[in-house]
């Protein structure tokens, strides 16, 4: 497996752009952000400049390291060229199986045989993406958390065909960019963190729908009683209600269970998706 010096991140949205920035901050790798949308690449550049400037203003980054990090990142819409040059490719496109499969088929065609290939999917295990990709042993999930420059965790998930060498290289890479890896040794829907979140959210909905307590009191109880920084409903608003509802439906298809609760579905149907739309379980008048 190649030593990792060049990283291509495919999908420069919320996650991909920050995975790229965190990688560049570590000062060891060159990063190419790939997106099919030139407008998204421009947006990502604007957000990156803003984050880096803020980190300098707050004294978390020197001017020198900031300009080094920004100089390590390039952006392109040319997926084949970026992937061919990469030692590690991290796929971070929409959470949609067909969209991801299309991208993985391109990775199979263009990535070098010694490159490590990873998906940042929150719920789609690598075994659902690698059919037809040469060398499935070098493929795994690398699940970072939002916002990547703040949240330290990355779940590395071993698929049924992932090699030990791939697991080791993935864990080492995560450490090399100052994040903390944990290994999920067998594929399971939701990996570790989301399974625990699903369980907590399920109880929160049970309490809400049974009329036992309000959204506000459930969140307050969890924050003050369990010391979580956010209550379950605040966290759902932060992550996006559509994302969470889709993950629960996906889990129902794979494992059974109840799927998205009515109190969640009805908000998604009304387009109330949380912070990003200004309304979810709470209102966010300033967006
Ligand atoms: N948002 C989160 O909180 C979060 C947290 C952890 C993991 N994830 C996972 O990360 C992945 C990306 O999520 P996101 O929130 O960043 O999505 P996003 O919608 O913000 O970004 C996806 C990007 O992929 C690009 N894209 C789509 N198809 C493409 C293609 N064929 N080639 C190149 N670019 C393409 C889009 O233009 C878009 O910019 C998903 O799998 C999601 O499950 C998201």
Coordinates of N, CA and C in Angstrom, one line a residue, residues 25 51-63 65 149-150:
X25 N -4.3 21.0 7.6 CA -3.8 21.6 8.9 C -2.7 20.8 9.4
X51 N -12.9 29.9 7.9 CA -12.5 29.1 9.1 C -11.1 29.3 9.5
X52 N -10.2 29.4 8.5 CA -8.8 29.6 8.8 C -8.5 31.0 9.4
X53 N -9.2 32.0 8.8 CA -9.0 33.3 9.3 C -9.5 33.4 10.8
X54 N -10.6 32.7 11.1 CA -11.1 32.8 12.4 C -10.2 32.0 13.4
X55 N -9.6 30.9 12.9 CA -8.7 30.2 13.8 C -7.4 31.0 14.1
X56 N -7.0 31.8 13.1 CA -5.8 32.7 13.4 C -6.2 33.8 14.4
X57 N -7.4 34.4 14.1 CA -7.9 35.5 15.0 C -8.0 35.0 16.5
X58 N -8.4 33.7 16.6 CA -8.6 33.2 18.0 C -7.3 32.6 18.6
X59 N -6.2 32.8 17.8 CA -4.9 32.3 18.3 C -4.7 30.8 18.3
X60 N -5.6 30.1 17.6 CA -5.4 28.6 17.5 C -4.5 28.2 16.4
X61 N -4.1 29.2 15.5 CA -3.3 28.8 14.4 C -2.4 30.0 14.1
X62 N -1.1 29.8 13.8 CA -0.2 30.9 13.4 C -0.5 31.3 12.0
X63 N -0.1 32.5 11.6 CA -0.3 32.9 10.2 C 0.4 32.0 9.3
X65 N 1.2 28.7 9.7 CA 0.6 27.4 9.5 C -0.7 27.6 8.7
X149 N -13.2 19.8 11.9 CA -12.1 20.5 12.5 C -12.3 20.7 14.0
X150 N -13.5 20.3 14.5 CA -13.8 20.4 16.0 C -13.9 19.0 16.6

